Tab-separated table of C-alpha atoms and ligand atoms in Angstrom:
chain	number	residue	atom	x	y	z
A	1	UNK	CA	-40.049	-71.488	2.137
A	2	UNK	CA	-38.556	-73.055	5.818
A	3	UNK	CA	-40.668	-72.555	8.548
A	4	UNK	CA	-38.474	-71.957	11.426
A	5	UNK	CA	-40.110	-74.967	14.041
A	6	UNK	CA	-38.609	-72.405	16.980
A	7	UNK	CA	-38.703	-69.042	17.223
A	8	UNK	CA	-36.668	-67.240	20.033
A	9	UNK	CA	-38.571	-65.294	22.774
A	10	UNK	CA	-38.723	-61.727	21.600
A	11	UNK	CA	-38.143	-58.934	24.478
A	12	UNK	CA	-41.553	-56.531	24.087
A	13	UNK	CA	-41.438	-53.097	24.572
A	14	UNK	CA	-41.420	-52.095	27.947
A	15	UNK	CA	-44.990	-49.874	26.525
A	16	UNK	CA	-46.444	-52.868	26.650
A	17	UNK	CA	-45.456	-53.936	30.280
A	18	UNK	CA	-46.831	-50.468	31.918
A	19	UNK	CA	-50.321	-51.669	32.365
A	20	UNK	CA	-49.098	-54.099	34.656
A	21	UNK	CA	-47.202	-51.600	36.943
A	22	UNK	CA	-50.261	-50.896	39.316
A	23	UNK	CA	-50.883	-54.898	40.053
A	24	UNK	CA	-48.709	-55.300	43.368
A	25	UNK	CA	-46.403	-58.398	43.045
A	26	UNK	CA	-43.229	-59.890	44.172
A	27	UNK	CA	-40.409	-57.956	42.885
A	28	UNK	CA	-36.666	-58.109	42.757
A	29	UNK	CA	-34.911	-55.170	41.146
A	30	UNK	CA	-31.110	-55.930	40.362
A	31	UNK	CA	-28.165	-54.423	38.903
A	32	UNK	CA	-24.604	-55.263	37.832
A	33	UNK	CA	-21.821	-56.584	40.244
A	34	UNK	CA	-20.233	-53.805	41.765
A	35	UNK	CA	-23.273	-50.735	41.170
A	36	UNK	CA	-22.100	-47.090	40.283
A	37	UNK	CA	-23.752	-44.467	40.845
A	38	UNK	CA	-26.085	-45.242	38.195
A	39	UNK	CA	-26.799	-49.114	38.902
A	40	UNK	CA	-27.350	-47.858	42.496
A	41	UNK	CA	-29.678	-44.626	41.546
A	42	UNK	CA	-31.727	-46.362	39.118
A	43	UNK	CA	-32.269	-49.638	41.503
A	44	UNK	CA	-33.457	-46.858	44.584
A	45	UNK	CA	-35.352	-44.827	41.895
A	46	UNK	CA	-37.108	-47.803	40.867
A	47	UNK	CA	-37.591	-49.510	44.219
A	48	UNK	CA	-39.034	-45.543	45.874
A	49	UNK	CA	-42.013	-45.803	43.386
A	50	UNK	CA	-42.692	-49.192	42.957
A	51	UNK	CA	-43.398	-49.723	46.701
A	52	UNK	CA	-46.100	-46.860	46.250
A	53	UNK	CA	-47.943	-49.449	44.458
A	54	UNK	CA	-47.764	-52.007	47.321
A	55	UNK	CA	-45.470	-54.204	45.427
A	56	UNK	CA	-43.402	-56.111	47.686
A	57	UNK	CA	-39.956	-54.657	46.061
A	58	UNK	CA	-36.343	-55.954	47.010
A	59	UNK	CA	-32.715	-54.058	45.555
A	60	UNK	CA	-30.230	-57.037	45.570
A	61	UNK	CA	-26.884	-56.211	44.573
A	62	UNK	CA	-24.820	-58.737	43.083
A	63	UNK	CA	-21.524	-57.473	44.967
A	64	UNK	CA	-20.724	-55.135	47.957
A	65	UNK	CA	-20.816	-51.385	46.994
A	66	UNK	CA	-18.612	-48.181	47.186
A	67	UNK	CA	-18.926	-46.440	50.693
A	68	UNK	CA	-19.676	-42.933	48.890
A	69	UNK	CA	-23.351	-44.378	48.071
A	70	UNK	CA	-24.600	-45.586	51.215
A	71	UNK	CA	-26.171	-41.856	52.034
A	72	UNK	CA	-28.736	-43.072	49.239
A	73	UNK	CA	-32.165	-42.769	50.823
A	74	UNK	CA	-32.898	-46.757	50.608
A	75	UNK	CA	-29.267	-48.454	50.346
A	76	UNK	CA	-29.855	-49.959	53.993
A	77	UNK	CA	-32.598	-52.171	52.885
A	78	UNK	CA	-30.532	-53.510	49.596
A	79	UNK	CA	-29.461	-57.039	49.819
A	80	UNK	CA	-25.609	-57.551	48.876
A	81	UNK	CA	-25.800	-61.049	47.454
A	82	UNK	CA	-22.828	-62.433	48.426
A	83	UNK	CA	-22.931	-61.813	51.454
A	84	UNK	CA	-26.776	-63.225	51.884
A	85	UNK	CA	-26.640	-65.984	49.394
A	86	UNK	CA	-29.623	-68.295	51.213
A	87	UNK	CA	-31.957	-64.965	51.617
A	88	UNK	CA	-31.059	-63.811	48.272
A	89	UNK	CA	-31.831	-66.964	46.556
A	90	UNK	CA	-35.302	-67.304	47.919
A	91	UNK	CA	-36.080	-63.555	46.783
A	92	UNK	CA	-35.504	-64.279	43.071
A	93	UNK	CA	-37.180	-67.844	43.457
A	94	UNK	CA	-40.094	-66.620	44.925
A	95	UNK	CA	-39.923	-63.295	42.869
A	96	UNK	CA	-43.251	-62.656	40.038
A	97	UNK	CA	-40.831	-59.257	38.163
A	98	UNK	CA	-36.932	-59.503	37.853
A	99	UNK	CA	-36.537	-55.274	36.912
A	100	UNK	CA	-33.101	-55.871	35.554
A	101	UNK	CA	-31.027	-52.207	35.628
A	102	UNK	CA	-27.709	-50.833	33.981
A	103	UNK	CA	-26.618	-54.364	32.228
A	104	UNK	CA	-27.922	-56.029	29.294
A	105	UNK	CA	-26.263	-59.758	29.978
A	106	UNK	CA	-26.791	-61.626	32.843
A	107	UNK	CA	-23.269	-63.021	33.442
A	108	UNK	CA	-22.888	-59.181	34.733
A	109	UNK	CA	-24.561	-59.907	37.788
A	110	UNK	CA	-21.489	-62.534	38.599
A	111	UNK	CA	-22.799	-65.035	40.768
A	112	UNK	CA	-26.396	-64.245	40.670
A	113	UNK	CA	-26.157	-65.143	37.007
A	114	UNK	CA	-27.406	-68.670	37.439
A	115	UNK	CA	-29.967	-67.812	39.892
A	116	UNK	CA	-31.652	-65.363	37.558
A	117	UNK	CA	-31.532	-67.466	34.397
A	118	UNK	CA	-33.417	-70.125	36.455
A	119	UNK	CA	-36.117	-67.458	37.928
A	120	UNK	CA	-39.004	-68.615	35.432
A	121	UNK	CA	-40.654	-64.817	36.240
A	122	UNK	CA	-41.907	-61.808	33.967
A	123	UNK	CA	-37.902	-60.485	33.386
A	124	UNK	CA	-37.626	-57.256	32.284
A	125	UNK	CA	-35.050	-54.931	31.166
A	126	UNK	CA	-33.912	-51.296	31.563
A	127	UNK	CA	-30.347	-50.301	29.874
A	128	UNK	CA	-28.532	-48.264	28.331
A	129	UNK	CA	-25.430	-50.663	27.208
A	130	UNK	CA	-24.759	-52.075	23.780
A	131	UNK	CA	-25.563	-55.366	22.427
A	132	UNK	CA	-28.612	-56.484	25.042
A	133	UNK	CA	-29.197	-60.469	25.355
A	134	UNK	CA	-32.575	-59.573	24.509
A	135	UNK	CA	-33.633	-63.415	24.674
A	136	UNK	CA	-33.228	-63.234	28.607
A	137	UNK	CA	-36.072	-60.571	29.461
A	138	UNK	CA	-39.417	-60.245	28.257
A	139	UNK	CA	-40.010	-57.239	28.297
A	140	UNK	CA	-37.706	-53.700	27.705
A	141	UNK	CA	-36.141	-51.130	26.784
A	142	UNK	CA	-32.334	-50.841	25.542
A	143	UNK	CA	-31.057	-46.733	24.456
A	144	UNK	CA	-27.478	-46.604	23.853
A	145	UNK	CA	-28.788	-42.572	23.039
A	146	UNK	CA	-29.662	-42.161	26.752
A	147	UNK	CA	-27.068	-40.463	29.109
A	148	UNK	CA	-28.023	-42.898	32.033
A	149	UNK	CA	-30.098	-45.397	33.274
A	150	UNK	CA	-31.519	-43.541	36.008
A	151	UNK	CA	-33.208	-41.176	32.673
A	152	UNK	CA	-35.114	-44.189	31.429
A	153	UNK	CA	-36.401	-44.900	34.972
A	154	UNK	CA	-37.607	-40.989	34.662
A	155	UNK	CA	-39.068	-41.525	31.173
A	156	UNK	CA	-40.221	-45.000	32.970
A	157	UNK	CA	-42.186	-43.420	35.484
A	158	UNK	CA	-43.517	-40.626	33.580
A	159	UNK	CA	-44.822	-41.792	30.244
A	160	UNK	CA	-46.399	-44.761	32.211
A	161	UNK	CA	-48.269	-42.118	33.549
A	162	UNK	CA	-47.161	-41.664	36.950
A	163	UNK	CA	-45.868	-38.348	37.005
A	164	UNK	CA	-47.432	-37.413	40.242
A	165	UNK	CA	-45.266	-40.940	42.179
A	166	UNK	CA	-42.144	-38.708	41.610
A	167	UNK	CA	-40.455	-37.751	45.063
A	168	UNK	CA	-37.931	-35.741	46.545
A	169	UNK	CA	-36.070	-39.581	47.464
A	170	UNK	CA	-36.645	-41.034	43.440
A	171	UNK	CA	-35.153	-37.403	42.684
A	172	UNK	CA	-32.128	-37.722	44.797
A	173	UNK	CA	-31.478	-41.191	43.376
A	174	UNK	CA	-32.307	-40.778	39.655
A	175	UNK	CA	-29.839	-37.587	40.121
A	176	UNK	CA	-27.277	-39.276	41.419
A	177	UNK	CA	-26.888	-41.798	38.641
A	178	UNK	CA	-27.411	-39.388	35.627
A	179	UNK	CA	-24.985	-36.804	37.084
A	180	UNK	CA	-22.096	-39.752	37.802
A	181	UNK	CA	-22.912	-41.286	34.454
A	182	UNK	CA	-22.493	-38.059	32.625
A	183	UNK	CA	-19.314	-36.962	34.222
A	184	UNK	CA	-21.489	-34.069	35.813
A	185	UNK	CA	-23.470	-33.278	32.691
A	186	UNK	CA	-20.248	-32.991	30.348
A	187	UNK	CA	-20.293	-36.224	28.489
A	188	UNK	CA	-21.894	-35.636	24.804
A	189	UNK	CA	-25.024	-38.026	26.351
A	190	UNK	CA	-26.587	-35.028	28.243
A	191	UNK	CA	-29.106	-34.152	25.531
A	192	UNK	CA	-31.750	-31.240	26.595
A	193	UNK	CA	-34.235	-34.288	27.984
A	194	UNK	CA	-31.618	-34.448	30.425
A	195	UNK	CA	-31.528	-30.779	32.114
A	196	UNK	CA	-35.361	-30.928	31.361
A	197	UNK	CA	-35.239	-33.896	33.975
A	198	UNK	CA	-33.176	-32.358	36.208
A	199	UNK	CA	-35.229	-28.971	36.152
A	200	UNK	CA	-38.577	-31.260	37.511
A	201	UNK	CA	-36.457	-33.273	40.086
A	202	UNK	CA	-35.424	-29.215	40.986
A	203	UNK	CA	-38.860	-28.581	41.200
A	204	UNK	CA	-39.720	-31.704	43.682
A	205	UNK	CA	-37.124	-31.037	45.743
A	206	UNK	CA	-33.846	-31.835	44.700
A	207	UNK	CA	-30.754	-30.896	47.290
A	208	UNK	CA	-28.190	-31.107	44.185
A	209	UNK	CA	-25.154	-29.704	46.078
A	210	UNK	CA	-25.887	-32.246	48.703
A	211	UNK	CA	-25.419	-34.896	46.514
A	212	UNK	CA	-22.207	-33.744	44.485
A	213	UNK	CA	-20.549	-33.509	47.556
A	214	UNK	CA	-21.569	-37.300	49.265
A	215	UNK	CA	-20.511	-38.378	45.992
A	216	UNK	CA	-17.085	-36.297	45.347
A	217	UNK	CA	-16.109	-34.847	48.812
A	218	UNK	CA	-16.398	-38.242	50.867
A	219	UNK	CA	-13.038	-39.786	50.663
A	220	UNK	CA	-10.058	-40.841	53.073
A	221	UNK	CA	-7.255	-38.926	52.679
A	222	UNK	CA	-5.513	-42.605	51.637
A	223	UNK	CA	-7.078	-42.640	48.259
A	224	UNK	CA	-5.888	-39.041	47.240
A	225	UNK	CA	-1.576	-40.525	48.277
A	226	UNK	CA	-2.756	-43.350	46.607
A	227	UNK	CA	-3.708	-41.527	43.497
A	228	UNK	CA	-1.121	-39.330	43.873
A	229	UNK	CA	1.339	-42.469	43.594
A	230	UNK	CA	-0.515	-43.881	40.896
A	231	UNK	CA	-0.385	-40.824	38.510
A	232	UNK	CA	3.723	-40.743	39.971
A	233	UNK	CA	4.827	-44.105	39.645
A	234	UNK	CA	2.053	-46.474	37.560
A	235	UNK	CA	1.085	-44.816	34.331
A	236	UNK	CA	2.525	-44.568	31.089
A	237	UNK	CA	1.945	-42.315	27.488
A	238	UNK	CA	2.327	-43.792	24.859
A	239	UNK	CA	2.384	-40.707	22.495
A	240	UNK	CA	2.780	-42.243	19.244
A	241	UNK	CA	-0.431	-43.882	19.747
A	242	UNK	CA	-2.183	-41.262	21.459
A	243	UNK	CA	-2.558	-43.335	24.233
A	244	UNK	CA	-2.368	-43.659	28.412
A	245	UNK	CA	-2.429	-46.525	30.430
A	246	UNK	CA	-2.444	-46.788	34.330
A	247	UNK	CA	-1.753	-50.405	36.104
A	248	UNK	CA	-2.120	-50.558	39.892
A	249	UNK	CA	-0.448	-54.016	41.657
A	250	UNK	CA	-2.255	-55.439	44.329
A	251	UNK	CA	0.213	-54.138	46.710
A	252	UNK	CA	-0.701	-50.638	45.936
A	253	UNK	CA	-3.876	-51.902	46.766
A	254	UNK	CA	-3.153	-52.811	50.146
A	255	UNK	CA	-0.563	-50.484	51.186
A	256	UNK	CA	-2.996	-47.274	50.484
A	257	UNK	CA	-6.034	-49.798	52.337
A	258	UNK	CA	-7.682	-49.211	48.721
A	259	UNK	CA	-11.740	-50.523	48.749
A	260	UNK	CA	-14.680	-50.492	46.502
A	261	UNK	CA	-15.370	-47.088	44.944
A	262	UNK	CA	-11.666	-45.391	45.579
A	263	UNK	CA	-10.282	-46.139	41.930
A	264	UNK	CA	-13.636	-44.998	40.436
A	265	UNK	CA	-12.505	-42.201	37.892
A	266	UNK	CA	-9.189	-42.388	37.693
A	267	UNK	CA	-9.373	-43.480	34.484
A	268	UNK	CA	-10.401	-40.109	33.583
A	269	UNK	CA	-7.235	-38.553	34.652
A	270	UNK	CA	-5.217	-40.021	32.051
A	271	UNK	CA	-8.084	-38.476	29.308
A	272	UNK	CA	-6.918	-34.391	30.377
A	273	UNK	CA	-3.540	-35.268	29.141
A	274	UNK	CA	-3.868	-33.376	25.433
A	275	UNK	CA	-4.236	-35.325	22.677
A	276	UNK	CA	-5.000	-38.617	24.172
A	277	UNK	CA	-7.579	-40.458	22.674
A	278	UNK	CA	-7.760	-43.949	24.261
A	279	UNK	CA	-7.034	-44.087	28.529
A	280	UNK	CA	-6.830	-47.376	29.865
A	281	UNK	CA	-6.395	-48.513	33.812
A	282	UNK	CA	-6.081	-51.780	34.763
A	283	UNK	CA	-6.497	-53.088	38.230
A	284	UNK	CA	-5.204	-56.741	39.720
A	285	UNK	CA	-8.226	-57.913	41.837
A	286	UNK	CA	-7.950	-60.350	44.077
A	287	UNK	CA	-10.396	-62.827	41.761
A	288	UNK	CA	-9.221	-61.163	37.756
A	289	UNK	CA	-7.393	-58.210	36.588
A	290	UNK	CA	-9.759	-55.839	35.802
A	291	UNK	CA	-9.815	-53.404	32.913
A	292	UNK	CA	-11.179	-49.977	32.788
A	293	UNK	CA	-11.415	-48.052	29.191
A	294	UNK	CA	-12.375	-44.418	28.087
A	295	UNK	CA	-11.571	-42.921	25.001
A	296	UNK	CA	-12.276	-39.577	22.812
A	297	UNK	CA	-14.133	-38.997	19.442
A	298	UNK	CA	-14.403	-42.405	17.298
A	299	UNK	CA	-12.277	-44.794	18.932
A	300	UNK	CA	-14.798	-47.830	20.123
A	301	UNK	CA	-13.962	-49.243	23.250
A	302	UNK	CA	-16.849	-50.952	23.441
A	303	UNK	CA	-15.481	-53.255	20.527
A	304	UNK	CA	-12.106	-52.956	21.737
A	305	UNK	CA	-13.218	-54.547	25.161
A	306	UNK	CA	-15.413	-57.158	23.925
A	307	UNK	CA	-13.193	-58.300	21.093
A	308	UNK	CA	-9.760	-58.101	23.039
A	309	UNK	CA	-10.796	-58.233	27.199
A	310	UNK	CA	-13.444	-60.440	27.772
A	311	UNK	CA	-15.918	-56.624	28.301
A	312	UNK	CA	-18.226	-54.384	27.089
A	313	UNK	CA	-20.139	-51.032	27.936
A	314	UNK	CA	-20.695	-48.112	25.835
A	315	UNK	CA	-18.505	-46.626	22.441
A	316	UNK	CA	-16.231	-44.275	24.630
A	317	UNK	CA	-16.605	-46.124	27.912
A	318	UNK	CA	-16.038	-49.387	28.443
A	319	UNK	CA	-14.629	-52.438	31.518
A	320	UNK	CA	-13.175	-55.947	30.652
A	321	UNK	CA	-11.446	-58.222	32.415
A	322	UNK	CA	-8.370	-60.812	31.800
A	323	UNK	CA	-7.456	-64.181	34.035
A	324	UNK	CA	-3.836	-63.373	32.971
A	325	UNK	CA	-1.272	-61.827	35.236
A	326	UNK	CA	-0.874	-58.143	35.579
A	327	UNK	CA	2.534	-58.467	33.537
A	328	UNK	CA	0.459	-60.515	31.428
A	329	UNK	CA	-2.563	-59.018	30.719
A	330	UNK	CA	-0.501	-55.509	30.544
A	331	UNK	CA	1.780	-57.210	27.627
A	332	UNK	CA	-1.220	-58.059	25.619
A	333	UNK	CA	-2.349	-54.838	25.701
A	334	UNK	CA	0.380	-53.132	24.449
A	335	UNK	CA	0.325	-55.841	21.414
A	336	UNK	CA	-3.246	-54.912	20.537
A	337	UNK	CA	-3.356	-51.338	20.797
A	338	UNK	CA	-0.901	-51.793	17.533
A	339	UNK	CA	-3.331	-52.877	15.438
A	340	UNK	CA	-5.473	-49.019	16.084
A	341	UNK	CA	-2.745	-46.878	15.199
A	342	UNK	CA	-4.277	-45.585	12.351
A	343	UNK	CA	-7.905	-45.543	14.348
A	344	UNK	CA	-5.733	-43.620	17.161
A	345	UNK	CA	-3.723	-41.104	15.007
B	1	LIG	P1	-16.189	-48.817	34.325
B	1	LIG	O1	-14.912	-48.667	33.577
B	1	LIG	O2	-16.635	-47.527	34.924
B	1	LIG	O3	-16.198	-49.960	35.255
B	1	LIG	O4	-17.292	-49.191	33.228
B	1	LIG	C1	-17.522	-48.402	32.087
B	1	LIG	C2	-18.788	-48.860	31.401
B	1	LIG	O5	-18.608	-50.183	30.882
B	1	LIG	C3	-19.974	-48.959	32.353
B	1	LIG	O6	-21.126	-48.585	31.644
B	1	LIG	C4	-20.011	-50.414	32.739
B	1	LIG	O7	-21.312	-50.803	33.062
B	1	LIG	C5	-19.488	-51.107	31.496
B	1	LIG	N1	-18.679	-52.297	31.836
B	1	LIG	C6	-17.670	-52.374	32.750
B	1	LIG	N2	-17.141	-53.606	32.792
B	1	LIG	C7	-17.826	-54.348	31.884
B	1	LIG	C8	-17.747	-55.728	31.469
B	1	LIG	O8	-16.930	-56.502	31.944
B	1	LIG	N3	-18.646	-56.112	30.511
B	1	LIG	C9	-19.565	-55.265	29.964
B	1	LIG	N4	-20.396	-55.751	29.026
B	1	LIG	N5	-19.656	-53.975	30.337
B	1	LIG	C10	-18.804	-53.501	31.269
B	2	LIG	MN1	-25.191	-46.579	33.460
């Protein structure tokens, strides 16, 4: 029989990391590049009960942020990486625990990738995403079953046996993420754990009208005539495939003053149309064109994104990305989808 002269480093089970929760260290918790609702929640979640430990906690986001989430009790001390590179640098270099939220693979974080495959810390990993790098963190947890990551912080907390840490400011931010990740508790994701979770964040606290509205009701009245447009002028059905696909050009971009956050969910729009199974929006960014995916019942965007757009995410919500054009990019995808008409009929 071979014996295999290396073995790669095996991610434990984030069980075996809780004893270590009450020794106060250096800590960096991070998300992916642009944080949702989720990224966001679970990062504040985290960082409100670690610091009751005396760790010495930092959030750094990879990317700016959308506008609707800086009501978040905490998102004034997070560190937007790119636009601190020298302070952020020295946080993960000098960090002992690299809590790495809502991403499995580090090449989400964008240009903190590099810096955190370097840190030569305790890495470890809280997700909810398909297909984890596991070799990058040593210790973890990855649940596709789980509605959000903002849950597993709540299962985090409580079967490590800190129940009594939870607060009215890790409810607000745990809710947040697990009520934007659900699509306000109507994806098939919110299992019965999940309203049990919100029922105790009730019961410490929890303002949840407060927070639908900072979340939903916070807009410019730019991005509603820019979505209004959009739905006009920039999507198309393509019925024999049970499909919808929106494309936005830069110039819509700038004419409606479009920024981070404002073309969250529109993807969604395209999914009330009746009988369409796969909705796809893409986006020309200044730096890629970026893809967003949703579909209904057994069509995988997950695979769909990873094998055709450079993504990734979950089965029925997924991103990717193409260098390509808009024209370009666009074209490709209406070459692909032909391949899933029988997956899409
Ligand atoms: P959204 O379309 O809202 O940006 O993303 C949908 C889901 O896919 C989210 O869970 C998000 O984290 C994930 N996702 C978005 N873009 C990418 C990507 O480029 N790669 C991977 N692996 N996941 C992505
Ligand atoms: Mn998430």
């Amino acid at each position: 029989m071979l014996i295999p002269l290396f073995l790669p480093p095996c991610m434990k089970p984030i069980q075996e990391f809780y004893p270590l929760i009450s020794q106060p260290r250096k800590v960096v918790i991070t998300t992916h590049q642009k944080p949702d609702g989720d990224a966001m929640g679970s990062s504040l979640g985290l960082y409100h009960f670690l610091i009751q430990f005396g760790h010495e906690a930092t959030v750094i986001s990879p990317t700016n942020w959308a506008g609707f989430l800086d009501w978040m009790p905490g998102t004034k001390s997070v560190l937007d990486f790119d636009l601190n590179k020298e302070k952020g640098k020295k946080l993960i270099e000098e960090a002992e625990l690299i809590f790495c939220l809502d991403f499995n693979i580090l090449h989400r974080t964008k240009n903190m990738e590099s810096w955190l495959e370097a840190a030569n810390c305790t890495k470890v990993l809280i997700d909810h995403h398909e297909q984890p790098q596991e070799s990058a963190f040593q210790y973890g947890i990855s649940n596709t079953g789980k509605s959000s990551t903002c849950e597993m912080v709540y299962d985090f907390i409580v079967e490590s046996g800190h129940s009594d840490k939870l607060n009215k400011d890790i409810a607000t931010c745990l809710y947040t993420g697990v009520m934007t990740d659900t699509g306000s508790f109507r994806f098939p994701s919110t299992k019965a754990s999940v309203h049990r979770m919100v029922a105790h964040l009730k019961e410490l606290g929890l303002e949840h009208s407060i927070i639908h509205e900072n979340i939903y009701d916070n807009f410019l009245e730019n991005r509603l005539r820019f979505i209004g447009n959009a739905l006009l002028n920039r999507m198309d059905v393509i019925y024999e495939l049970n499909t919808a696909v929106m494309y936005i050009p830069k110039s819509d971009l700038l004419k409606y003053d479009i920024r981070t956050g404002d073309t969250e969910g529109l993807v969604n729009y395209l999914l009330t149309i009746q009988g369409i199974k796969l909705a796809a929006i893409v986006i020309d960014r200044d730096e890629e064109r970026k893809w967003s995916f949703r579909s209904k019942g057994g069509f995988d965007v997950n695979t769909f994104a990873r094998l055709h757009f450079e993504g990734g995410g979950h089965m029925n919500a997924a991103g990717g990305r193409s260098s390509d054009s808009l024209n370009e990019t666009l074209k490709r995808f209406y070459e692909v989808i032909k391949q899933y008409q029988q997956q899409l009929q």
